[in-house]
PDB file of C-alpha atoms in Angstrom:
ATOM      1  CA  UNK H   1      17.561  56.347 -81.915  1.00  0.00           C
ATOM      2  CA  UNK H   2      20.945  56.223 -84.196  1.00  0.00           C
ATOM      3  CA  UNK H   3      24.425  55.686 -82.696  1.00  0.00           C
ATOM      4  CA  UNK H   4      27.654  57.208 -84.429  1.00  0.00           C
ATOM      5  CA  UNK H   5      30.367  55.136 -84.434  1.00  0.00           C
ATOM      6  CA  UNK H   6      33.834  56.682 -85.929  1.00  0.00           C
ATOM      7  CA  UNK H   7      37.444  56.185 -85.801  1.00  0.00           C
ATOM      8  CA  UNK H   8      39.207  59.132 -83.634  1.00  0.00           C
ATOM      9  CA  UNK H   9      43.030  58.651 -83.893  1.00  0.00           C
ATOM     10  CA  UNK H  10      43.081  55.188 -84.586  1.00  0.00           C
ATOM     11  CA  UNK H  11      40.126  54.562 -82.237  1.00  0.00           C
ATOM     12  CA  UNK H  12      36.523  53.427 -82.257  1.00  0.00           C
ATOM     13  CA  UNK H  13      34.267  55.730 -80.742  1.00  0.00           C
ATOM     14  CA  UNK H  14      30.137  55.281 -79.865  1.00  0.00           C
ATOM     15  CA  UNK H  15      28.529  59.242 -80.113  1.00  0.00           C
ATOM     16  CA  UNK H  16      32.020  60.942 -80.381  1.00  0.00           C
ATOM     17  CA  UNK H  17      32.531  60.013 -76.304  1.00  0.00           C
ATOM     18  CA  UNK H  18      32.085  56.384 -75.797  1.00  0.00           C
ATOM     19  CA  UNK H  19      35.229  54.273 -76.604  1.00  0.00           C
ATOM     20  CA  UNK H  20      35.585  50.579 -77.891  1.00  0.00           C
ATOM     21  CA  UNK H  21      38.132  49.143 -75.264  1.00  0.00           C
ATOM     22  CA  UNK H  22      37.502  45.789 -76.165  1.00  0.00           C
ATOM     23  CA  UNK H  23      35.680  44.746 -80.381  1.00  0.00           C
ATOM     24  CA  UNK H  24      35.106  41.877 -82.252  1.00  0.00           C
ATOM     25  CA  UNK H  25      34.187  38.996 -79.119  1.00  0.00           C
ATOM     26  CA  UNK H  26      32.391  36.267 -80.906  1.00  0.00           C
ATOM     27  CA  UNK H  27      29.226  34.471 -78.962  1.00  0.00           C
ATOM     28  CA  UNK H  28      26.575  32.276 -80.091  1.00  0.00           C
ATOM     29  CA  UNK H  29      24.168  34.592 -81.266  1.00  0.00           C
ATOM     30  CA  UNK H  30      26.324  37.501 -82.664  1.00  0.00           C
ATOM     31  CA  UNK H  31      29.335  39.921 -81.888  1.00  0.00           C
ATOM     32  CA  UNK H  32      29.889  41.619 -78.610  1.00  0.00           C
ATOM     33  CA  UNK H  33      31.948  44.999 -78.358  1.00  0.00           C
ATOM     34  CA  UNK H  34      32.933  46.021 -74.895  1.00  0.00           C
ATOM     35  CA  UNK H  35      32.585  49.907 -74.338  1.00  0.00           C
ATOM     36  CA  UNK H  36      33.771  52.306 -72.009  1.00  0.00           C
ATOM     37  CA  UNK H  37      30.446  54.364 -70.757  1.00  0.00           C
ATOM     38  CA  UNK H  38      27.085  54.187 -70.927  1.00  0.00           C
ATOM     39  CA  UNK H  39      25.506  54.654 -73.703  1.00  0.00           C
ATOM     40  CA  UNK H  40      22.094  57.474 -73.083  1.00  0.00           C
ATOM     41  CA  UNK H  41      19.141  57.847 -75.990  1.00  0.00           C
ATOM     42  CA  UNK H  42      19.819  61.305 -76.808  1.00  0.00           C
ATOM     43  CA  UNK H  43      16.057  62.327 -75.377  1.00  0.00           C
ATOM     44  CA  UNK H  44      17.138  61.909 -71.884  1.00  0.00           C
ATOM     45  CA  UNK H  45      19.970  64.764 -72.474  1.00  0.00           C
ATOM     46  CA  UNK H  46      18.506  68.477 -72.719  1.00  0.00           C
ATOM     47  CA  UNK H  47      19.434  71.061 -75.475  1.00  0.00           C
ATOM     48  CA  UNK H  48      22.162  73.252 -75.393  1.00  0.00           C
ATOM     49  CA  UNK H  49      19.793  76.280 -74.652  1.00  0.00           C
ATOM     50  CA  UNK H  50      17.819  74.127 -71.325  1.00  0.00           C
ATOM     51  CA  UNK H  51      21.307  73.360 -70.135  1.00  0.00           C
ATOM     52  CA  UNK H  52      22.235  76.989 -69.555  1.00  0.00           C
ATOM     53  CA  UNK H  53      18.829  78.259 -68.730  1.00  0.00           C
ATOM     54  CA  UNK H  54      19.288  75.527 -65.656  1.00  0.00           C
ATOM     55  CA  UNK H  55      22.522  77.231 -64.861  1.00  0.00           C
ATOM     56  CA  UNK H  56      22.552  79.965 -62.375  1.00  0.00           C
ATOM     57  CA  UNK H  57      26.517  80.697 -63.190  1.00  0.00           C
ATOM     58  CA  UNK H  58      25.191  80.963 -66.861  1.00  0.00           C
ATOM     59  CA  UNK H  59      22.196  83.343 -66.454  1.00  0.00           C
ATOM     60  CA  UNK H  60      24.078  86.451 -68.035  1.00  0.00           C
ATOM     61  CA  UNK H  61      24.935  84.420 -71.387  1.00  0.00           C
ATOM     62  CA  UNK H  62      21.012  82.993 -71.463  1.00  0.00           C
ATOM     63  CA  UNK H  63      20.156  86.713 -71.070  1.00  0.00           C
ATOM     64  CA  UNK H  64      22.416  88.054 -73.856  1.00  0.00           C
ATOM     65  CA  UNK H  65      21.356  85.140 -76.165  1.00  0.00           C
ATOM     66  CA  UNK H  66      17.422  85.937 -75.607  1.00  0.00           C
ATOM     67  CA  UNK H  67      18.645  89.689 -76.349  1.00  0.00           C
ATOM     68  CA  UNK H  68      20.419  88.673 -79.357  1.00  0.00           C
ATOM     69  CA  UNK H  69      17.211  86.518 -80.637  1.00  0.00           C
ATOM     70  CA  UNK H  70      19.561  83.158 -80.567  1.00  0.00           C
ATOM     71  CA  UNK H  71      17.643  81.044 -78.342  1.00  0.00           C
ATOM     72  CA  UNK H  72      15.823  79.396 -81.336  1.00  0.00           C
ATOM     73  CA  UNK H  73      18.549  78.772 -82.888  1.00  0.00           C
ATOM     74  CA  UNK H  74      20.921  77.019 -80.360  1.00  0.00           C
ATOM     75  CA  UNK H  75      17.642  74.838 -79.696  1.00  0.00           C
ATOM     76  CA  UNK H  76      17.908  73.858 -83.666  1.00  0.00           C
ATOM     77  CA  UNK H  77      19.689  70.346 -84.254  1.00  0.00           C
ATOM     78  CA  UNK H  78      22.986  71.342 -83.985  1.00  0.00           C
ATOM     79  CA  UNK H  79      25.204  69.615 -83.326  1.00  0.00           C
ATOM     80  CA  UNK H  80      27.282  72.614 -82.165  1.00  0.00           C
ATOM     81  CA  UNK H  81      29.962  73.346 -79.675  1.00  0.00           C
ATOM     82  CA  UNK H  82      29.185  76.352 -77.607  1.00  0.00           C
ATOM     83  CA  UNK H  83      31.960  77.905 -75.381  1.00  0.00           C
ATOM     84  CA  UNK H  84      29.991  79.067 -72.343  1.00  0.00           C
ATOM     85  CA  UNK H  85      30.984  82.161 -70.410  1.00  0.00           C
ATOM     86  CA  UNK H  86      30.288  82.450 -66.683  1.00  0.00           C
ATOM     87  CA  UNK H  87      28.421  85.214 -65.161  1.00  0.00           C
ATOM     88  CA  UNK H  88      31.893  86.283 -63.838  1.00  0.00           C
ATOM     89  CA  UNK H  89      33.451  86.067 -66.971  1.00  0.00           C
ATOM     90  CA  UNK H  90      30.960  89.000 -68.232  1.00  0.00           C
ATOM     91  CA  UNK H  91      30.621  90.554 -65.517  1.00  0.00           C
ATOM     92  CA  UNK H  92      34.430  91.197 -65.979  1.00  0.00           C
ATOM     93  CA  UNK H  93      33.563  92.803 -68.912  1.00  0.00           C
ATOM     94  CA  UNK H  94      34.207  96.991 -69.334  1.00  0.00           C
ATOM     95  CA  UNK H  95      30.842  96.923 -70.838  1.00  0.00           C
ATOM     96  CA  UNK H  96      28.811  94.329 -72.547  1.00  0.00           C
ATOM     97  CA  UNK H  97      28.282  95.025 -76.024  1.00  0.00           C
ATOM     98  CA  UNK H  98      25.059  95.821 -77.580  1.00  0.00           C
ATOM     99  CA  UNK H  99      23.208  95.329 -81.203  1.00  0.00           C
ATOM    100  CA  UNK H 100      25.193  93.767 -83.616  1.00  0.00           C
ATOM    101  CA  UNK H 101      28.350  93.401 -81.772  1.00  0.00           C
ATOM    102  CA  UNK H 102      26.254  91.406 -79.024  1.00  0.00           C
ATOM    103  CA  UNK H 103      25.498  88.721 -82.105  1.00  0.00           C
ATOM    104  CA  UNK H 104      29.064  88.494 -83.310  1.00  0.00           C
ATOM    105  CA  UNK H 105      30.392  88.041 -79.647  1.00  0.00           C
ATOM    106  CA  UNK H 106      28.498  85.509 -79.437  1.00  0.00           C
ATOM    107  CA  UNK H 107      28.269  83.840 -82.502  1.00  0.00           C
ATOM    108  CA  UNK H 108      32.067  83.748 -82.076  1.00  0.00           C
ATOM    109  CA  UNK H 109      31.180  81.200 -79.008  1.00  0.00           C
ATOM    110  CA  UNK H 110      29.556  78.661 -80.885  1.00  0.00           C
ATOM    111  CA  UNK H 111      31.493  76.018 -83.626  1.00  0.00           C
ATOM    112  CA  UNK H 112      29.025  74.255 -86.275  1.00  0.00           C
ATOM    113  CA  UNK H 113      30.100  70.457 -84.983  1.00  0.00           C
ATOM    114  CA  UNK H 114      30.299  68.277 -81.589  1.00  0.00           C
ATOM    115  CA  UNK H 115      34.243  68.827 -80.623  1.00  0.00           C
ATOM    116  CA  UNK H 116      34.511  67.269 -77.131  1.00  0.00           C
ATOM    117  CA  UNK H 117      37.827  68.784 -75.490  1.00  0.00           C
ATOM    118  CA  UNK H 118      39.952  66.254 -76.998  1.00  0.00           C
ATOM    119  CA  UNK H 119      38.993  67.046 -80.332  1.00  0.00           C
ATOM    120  CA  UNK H 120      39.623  70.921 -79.812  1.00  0.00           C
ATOM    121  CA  UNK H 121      42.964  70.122 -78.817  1.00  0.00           C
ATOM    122  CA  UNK H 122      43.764  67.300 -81.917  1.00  0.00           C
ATOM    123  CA  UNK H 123      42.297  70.624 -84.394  1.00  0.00           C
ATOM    124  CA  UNK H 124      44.144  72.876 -82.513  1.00  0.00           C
ATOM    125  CA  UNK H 125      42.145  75.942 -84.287  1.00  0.00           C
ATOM    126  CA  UNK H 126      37.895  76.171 -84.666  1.00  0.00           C
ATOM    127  CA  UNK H 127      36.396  78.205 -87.057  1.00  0.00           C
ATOM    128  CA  UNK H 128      32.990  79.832 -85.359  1.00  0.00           C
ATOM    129  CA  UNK H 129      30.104  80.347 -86.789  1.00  0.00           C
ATOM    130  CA  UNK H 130      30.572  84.072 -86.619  1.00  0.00           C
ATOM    131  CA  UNK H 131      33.719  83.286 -89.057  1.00  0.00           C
ATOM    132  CA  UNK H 132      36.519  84.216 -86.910  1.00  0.00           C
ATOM    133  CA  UNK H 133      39.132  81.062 -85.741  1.00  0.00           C
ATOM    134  CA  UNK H 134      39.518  80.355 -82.138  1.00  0.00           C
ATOM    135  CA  UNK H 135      42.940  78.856 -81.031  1.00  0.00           C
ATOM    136  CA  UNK H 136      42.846  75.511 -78.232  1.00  0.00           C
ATOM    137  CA  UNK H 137      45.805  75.104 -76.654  1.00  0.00           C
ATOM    138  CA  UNK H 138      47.201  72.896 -73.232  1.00  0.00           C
ATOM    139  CA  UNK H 139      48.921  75.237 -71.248  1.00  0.00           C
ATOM    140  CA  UNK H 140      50.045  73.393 -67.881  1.00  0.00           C
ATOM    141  CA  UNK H 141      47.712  70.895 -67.802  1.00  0.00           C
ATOM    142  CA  UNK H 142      44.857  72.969 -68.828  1.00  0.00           C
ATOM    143  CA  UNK H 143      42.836  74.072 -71.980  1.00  0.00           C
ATOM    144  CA  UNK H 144      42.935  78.136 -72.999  1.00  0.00           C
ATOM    145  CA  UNK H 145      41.456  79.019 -76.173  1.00  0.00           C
ATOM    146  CA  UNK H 146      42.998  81.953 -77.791  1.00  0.00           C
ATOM    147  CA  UNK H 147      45.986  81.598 -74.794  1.00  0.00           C
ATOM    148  CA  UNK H 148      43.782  83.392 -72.398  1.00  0.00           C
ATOM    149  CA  UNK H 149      40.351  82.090 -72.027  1.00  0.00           C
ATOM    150  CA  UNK H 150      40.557  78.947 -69.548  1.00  0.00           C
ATOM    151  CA  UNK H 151      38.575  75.896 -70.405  1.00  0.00           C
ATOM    152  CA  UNK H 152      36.870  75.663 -66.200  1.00  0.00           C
ATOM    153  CA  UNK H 153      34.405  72.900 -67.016  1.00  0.00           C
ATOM    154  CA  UNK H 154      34.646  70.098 -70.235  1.00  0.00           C
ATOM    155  CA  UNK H 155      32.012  68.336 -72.226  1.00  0.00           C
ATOM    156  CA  UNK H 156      28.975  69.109 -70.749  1.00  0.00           C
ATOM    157  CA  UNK H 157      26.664  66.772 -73.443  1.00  0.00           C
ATOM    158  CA  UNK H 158      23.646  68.136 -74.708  1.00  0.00           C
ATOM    159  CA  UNK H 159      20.828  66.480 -77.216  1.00  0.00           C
ATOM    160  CA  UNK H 160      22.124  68.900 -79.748  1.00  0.00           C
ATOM    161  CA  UNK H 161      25.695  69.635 -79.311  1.00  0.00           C
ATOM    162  CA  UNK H 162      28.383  70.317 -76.404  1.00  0.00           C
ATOM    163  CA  UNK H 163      28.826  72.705 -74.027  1.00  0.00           C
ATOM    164  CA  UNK H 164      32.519  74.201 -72.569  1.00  0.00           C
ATOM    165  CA  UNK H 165      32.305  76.272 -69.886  1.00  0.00           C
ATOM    166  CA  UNK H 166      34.493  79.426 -69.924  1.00  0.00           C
ATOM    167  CA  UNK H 167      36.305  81.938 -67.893  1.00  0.00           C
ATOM    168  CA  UNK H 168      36.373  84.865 -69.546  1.00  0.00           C
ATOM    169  CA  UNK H 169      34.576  86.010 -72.691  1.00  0.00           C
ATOM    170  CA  UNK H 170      35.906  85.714 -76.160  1.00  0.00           C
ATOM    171  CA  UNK H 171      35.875  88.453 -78.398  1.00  0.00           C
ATOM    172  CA  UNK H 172      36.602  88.535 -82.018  1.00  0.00           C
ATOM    173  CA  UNK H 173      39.455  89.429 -83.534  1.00  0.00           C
ATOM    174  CA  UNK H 174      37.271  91.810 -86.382  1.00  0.00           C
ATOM    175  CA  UNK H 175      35.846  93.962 -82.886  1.00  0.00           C
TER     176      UNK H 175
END
């Protein structure tokens, strides 16, 4: 298995989570670099897609994703970033839409990239796969995205992206 290692805000980071506290310690037999987590082979972490289907609270977005025909692809590689609404959140909903609007809707929650919740708020704006942006803002101590949508759970990891779990669903500006 590979490890990332890049420089977030002046910052070493292991997979985009795991942060260099301490670098450069010489021993005897080589260099030691003290980190701030555990580091997991990305085969012990499920996919994006296993995550929700083991959700109860996401059962409504797995069902809208298998009627939209994007299981497959938010099992692919990835990474991506998916912004997970609740059962709640849709069920809060005047009417879930259907067809074509169903795929944008939800194309609009899912980034092409890994952005933990600290990178969403250094960008500031996310462009979706569906095309439309997505603002990230902190609002009292917590994250909204487009000033409305709370952020309720952060960086759930996933062998092929990231999952944020929402409260309320996120439509597209072009609906």
């Amino acid at each position: 298995d590979e490890v990332t290692i890049e420089m977030i805000n002046g910052e070493v980071f292991l997979n985009g989570t795991i942060k260099v506290i301490l670098a450069d310690i010489q021993a005897s037999n080589g260099v030691v670099h003290v980190i701030d987590g555990v580091l997991l082979p990305p085969a012990d972490l499920q996919s994006i897609v296993e995550i929700a289907v083991a959700t109860p609270e996401l059962s409504t977005l797995v069902g809208a994703l298998q009627a939209a025909n994007l299981v497959d692809t938010l099992n692919g590689e990835g990474p991506f970033t998916v912004f997970a609404p609740t059962n709640a959140a849709f069920a809060a909903l005047d009417a879930i839409p259907g067809g074509e609007a169903l795929t944008e809707v939800l194309l609009y929650h899912v980034a092409a990239g890994k952005f933990t919740a600290d990178d969403l708020l250094t960008r500031q704006i996310v462009t979706t796969v569906q095309g439309d942006e997505v603002t990230i803002e902190m609002i009292e101590g917590q994250v909204f995205l487009n000033e409305i949508i709370r952020v309720d759970i952060a960086n759930i990891e996933a062998s092929n992206g990231i999952i944020h779990v929402i409260n309320g669903v996120l439509i597209p500006p072009s609906l």
